[in-house]
Coordinates of C-alpha atoms in Angstrom, one line a residue:
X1 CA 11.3 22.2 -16.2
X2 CA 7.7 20.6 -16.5
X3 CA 7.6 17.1 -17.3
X4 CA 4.5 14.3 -18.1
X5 CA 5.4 12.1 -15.8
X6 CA 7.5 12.0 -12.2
X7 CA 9.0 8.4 -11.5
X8 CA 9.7 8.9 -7.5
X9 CA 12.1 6.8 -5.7
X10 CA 13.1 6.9 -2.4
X11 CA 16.4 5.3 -1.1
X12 CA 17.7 4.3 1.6
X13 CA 20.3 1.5 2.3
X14 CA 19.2 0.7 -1.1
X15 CA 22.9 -0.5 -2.1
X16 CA 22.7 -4.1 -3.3
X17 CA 19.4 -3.1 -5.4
X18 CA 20.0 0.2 -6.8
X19 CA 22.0 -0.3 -9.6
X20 CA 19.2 -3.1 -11.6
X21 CA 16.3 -0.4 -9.9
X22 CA 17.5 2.4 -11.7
X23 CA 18.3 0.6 -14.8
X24 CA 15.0 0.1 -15.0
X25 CA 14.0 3.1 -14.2
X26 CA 15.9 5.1 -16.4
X27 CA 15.4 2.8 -19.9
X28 CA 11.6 4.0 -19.9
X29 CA 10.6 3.8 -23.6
X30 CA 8.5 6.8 -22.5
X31 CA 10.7 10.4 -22.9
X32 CA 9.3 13.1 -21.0
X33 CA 10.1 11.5 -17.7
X34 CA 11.2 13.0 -14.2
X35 CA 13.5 11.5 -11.9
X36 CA 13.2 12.1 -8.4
X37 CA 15.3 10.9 -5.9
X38 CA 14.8 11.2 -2.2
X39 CA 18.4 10.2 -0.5
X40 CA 17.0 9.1 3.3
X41 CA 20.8 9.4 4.8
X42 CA 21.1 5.8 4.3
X43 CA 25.1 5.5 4.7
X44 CA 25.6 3.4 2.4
X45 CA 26.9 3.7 -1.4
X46 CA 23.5 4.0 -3.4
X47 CA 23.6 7.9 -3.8
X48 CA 27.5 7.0 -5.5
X49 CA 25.7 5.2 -8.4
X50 CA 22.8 7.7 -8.3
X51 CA 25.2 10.8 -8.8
X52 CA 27.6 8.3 -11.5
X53 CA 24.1 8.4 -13.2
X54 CA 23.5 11.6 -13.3
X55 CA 27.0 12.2 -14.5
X56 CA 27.1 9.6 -17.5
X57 CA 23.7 8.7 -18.3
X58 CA 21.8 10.4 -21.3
X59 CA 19.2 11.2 -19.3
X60 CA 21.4 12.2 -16.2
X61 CA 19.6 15.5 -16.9
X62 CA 16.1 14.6 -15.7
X63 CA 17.4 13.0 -12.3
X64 CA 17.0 15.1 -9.4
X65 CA 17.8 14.8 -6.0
X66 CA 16.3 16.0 -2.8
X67 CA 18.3 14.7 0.6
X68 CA 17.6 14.5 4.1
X69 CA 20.2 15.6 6.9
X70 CA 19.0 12.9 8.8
X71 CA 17.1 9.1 8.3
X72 CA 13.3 10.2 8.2
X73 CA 11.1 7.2 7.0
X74 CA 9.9 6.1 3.9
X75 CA 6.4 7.7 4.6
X76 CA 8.4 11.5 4.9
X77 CA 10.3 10.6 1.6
X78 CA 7.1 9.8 -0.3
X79 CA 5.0 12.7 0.9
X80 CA 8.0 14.8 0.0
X81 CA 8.0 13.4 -3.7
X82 CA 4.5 14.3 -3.7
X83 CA 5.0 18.1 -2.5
X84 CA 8.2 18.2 -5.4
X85 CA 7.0 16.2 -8.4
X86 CA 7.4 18.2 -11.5
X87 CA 5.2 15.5 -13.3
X88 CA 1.7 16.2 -14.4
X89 CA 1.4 12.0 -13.2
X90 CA 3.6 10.6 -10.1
X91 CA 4.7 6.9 -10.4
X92 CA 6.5 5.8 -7.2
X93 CA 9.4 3.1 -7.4
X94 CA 10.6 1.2 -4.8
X95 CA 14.9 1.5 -4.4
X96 CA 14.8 -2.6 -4.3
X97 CA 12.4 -3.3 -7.2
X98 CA 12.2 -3.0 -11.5
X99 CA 9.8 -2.1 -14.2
X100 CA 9.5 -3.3 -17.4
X101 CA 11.0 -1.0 -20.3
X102 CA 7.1 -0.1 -21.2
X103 CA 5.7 0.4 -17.8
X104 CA 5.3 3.9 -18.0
X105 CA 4.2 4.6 -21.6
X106 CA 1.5 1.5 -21.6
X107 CA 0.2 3.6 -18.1
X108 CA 0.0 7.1 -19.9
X109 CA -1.2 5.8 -22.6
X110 CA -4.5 4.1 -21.1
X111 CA -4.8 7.3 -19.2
X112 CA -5.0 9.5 -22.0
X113 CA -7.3 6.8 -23.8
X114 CA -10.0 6.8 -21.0
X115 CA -10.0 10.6 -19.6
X116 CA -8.7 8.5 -16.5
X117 CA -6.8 9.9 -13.2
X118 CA -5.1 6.7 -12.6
X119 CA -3.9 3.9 -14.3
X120 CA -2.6 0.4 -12.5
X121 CA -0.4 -2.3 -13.9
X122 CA -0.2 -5.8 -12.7
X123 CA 2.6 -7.2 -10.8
X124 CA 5.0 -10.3 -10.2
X125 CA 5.6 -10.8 -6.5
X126 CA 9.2 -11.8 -6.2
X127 CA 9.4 -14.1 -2.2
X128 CA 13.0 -14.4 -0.2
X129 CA 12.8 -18.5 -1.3
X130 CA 13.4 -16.9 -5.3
X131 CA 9.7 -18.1 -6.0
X132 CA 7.4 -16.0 -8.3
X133 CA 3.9 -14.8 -8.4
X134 CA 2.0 -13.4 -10.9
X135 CA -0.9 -10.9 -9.6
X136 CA -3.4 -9.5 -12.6
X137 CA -6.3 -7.4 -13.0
X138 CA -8.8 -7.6 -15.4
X139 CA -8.6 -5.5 -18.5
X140 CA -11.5 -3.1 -16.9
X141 CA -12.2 0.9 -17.0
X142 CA -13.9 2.3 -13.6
X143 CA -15.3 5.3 -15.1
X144 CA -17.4 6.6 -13.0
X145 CA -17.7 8.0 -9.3
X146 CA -17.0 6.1 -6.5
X147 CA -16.9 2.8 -9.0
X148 CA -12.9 2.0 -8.2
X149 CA -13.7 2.1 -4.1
X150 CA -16.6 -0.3 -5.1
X151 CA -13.8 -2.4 -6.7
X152 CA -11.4 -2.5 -4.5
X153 CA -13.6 -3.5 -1.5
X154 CA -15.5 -6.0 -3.2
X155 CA -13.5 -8.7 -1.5
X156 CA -10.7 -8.5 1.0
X157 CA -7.7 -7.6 -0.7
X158 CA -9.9 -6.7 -3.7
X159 CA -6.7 -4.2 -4.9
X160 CA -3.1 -3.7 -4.1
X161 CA -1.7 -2.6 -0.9
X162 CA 1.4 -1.1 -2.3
X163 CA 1.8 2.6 -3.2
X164 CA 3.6 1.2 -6.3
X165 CA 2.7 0.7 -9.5
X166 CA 0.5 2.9 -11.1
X167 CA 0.5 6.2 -12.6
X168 CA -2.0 8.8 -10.8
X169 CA -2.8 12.6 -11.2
X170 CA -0.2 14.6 -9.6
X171 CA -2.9 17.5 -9.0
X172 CA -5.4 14.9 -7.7
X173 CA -2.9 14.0 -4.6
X174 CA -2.6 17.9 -3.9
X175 CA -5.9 18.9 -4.2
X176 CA -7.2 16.0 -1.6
X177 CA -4.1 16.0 0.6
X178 CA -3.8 12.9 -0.3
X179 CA 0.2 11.8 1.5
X180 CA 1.8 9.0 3.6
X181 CA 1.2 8.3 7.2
X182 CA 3.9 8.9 9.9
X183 CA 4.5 5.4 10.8
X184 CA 7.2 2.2 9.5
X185 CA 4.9 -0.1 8.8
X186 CA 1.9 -0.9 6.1
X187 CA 2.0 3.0 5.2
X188 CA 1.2 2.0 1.2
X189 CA -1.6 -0.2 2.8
X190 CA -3.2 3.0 4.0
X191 CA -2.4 4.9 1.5
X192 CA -4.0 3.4 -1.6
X193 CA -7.3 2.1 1.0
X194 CA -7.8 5.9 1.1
X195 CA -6.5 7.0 -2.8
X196 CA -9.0 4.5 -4.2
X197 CA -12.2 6.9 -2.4
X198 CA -10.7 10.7 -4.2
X199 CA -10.9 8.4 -7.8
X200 CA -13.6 9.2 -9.9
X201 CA -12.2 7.4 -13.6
X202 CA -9.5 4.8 -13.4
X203 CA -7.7 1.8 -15.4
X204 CA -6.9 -1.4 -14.7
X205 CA -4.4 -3.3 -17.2
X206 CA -3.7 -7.2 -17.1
X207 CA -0.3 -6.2 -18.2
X208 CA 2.7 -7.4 -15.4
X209 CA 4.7 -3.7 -15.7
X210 CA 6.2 -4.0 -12.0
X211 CA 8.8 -6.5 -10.2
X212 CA 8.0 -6.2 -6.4
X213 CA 10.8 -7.7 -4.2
X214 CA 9.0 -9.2 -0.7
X215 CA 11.2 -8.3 2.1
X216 CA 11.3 -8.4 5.8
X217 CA 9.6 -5.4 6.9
X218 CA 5.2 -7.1 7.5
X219 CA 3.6 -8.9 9.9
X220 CA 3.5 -10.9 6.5
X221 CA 7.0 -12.1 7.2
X222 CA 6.2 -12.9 11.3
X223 CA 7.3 -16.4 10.5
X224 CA 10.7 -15.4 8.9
X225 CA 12.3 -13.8 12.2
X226 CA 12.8 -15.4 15.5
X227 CA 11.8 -12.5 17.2
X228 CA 9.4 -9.8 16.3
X229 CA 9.3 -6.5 18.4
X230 CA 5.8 -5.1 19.6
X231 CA 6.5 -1.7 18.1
X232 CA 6.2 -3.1 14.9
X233 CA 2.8 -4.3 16.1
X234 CA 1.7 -1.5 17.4
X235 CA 2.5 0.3 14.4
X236 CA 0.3 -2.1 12.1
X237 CA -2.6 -1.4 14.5
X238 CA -2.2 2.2 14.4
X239 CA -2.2 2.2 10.2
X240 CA -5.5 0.4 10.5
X241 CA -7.0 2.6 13.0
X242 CA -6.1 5.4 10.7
X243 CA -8.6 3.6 8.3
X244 CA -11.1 3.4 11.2
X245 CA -10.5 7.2 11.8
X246 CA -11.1 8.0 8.0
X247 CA -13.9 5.8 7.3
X248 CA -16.3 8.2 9.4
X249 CA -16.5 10.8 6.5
X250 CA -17.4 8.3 4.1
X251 CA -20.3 6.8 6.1
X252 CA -22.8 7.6 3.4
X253 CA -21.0 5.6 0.4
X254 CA -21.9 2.6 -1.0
X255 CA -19.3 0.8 -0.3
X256 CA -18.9 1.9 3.5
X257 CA -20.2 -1.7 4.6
X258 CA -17.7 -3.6 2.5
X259 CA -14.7 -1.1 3.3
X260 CA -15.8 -1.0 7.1
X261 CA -15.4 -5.2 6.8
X262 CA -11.9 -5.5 5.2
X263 CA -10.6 -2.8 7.8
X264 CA -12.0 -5.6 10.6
X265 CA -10.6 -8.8 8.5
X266 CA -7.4 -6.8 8.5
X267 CA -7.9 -6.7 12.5
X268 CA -8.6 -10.1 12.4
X269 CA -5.4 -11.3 10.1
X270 CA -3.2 -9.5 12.5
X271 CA -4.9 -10.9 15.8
X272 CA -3.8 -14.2 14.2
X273 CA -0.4 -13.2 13.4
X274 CA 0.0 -12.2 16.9
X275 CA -1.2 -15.8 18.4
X276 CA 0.5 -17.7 15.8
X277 CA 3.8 -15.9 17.3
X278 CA 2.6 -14.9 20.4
X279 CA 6.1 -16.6 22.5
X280 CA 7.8 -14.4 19.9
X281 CA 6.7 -10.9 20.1
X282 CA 8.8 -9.1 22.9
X283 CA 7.9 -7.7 24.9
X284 CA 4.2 -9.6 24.9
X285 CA 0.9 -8.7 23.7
X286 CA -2.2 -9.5 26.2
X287 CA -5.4 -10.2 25.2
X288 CA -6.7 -6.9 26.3
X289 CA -4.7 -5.6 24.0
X290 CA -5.4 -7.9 21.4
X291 CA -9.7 -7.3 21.7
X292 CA -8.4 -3.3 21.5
X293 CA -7.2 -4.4 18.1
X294 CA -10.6 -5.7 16.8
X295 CA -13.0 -2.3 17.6
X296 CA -15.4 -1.8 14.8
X297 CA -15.1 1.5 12.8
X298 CA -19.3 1.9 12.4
X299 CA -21.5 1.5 15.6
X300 CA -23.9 -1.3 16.0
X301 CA -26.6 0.6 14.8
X302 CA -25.0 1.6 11.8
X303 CA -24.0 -2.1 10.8
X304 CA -27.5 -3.1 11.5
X305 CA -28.5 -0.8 8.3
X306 CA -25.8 -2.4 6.2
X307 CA -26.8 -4.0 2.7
X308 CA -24.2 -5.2 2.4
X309 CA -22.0 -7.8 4.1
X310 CA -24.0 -6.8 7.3
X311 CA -23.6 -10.6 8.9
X312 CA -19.8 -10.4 9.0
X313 CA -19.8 -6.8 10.2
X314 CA -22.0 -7.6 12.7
X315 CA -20.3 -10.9 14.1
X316 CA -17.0 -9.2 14.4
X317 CA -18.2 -5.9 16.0
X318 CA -20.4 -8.6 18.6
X319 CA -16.3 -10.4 18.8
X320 CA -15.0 -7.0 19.8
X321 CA -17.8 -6.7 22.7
X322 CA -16.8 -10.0 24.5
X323 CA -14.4 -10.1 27.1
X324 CA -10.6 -10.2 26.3
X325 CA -10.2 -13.9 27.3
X326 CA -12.9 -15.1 25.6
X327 CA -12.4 -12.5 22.6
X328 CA -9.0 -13.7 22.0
X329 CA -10.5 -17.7 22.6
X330 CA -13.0 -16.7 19.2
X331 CA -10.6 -15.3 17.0
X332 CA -8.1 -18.4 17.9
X333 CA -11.0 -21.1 16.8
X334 CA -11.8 -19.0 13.5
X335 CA -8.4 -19.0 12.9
X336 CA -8.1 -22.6 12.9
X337 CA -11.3 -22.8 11.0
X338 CA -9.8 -21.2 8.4
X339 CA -6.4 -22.8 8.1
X340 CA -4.7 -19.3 9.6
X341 CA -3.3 -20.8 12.8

């Protein structure tokens, strides 16, 4: 059965969160709606309510699941969902967060409007403490190539990191091989850094369609934990040297200079992370290790031809060049510059 639109969600000890998630999920004003379950051998009693849905729920019908023998990663669920979607669009739903009843036919809508290939909503940012954060975009249509990737790396953080939240192409994905890195940690990051180059006409709604839950899982939640393994380090510096890897193919945009500087302020945010909690990270992190972290993706000479933001490119690739000691020394004093450390 073809359907408009695949919501995919994957789950995995998704138990105390399920139950609201899919009640979101499933009370979509919009009808022609897949539901696509990845079950991640979580244990626990999420996949109960799932199949009690599927059972007694009038649209029990359109939920389907796909399960793993074994735990797999949220990165092998996704790229799953991808490969599977029924949906001409893909929407993907975290297990522990909600939409608003609208969510889906405000996105297709726009879509349909504007000829587009994606379409974001704006968020609420829900912290552990209970507090509440509103993030919006601009009522603005991108409709024309490369014009979302100038967006987004306007400034750092210029779009959202998470894979959620907006309704893109289903084709689009397929045709670019567009999936998920192999890796716990900051895999939406990469993810959407990369989706936003394949985009050639996309929307961008003011309207808050998505409830994001902030858990435990970043090096955004460091100070959270009393200790914080270096395997989760490691793994954030191997998402971002994915970037690095990708970046070479798209040497010739635009907006090459401005993506090449928020992959190295994303270096630099972690170095800090790391010396704000160095005592915590087991087993420790050296400065060696740390300068590692700041390589530049484009080469001196490259950087030198930038129009744009060519001074900050060019003072961190000169950071990455000094020795360790004094590397790590620089990035501490920025740091408390700017209020980090």
């Amino acid at each position: 059965m073809k359907y408009d639109v695949t919501i995919g969600i994957p789950v995995y000890k998704a138990e105390p969160y399920i139950c609201k998630t899919m009640e979101s999920a499933l009370s979509q004003s919009y009808p022609s709606i897949e539901f696509l379950i990845v079950d991640d051998a979580g244990g626990d009693g999420s996949m109960s309510y799932i199949n009690e849905c599927i059972a007694s729920h009038s649209r029990g019908n359109d939920i389907r699941v796909l399960s793993h023998p074994q735990n797999q990663g949220v990165s092998a669920s996704r790229n799953q969902i991808i490969d599977e979607a029924r949906g001409d669009y893909l929407f993907f739903l975290d297990a522990d967060d909600s939409l608003a009843e609208n969510t889906i036919t405000l996105l297709i809508q726009n879509i349909r409007r504007y000829e587009a290939e994606i379409a974001f909503g704006s968020y609420e940012r829900i912290e552990l403490s209970g507090k509440r954060e509103l993030y919006q975009y601009p009522m603005l249509q991108l409709l024309g190539e490369d014009q979302l990737a100038i967006f987004a790396y306007r400034k750092y953080a210029g779009i959202q990191a998470s894979a959620c939240n907006f309704l893109v192409k289903t084709s689009l994905l397929r045709e670019k091989g567009l999936h998920f890195i192999n890796t716990n940690y900051w895999e939406d990051m990469v993810f959407t850094f990369d989706l936003v180059t394949i985009i050639s006409r996309a929307v961008l709604l003011p309207d808050i369609t998505y409830s994001y839950i902030c858990r435990e899982n970043s090096l955004s939640h460091y100070q959270q934990r009393l200790i914080v393994m270096k395997e989760e380090v490691i793994q954030n510096a191997r998402a971002v040297n994915h970037l690095k890897r990708t970046s070479l193919a798209l040497r010739n945009k635009v907006y090459y200079p401005n993506r090449c500087r928020n992959i190295v302020m994303t270096d630099f945010y972690i170095a800090c992370h790391i010396l704000k909690r160095r005592k915590d990270i087991q087993p420790s992190v050296s400065n060696i290790e740390i300068k590692k972290l700041m390589s530049h993706p484009a080469t001196f000479s490259q950087i030198c031809t930038f129009r744009q933001s060519r001074l900050i490119n060019l003072a961190f690739s000169l950071l990455a060049k000094l020795p360790s000691s004094i590397c790590v020394f620089a990035i501490w004093m920025i740091g408390k510059v700017k209020k980090i450390l």
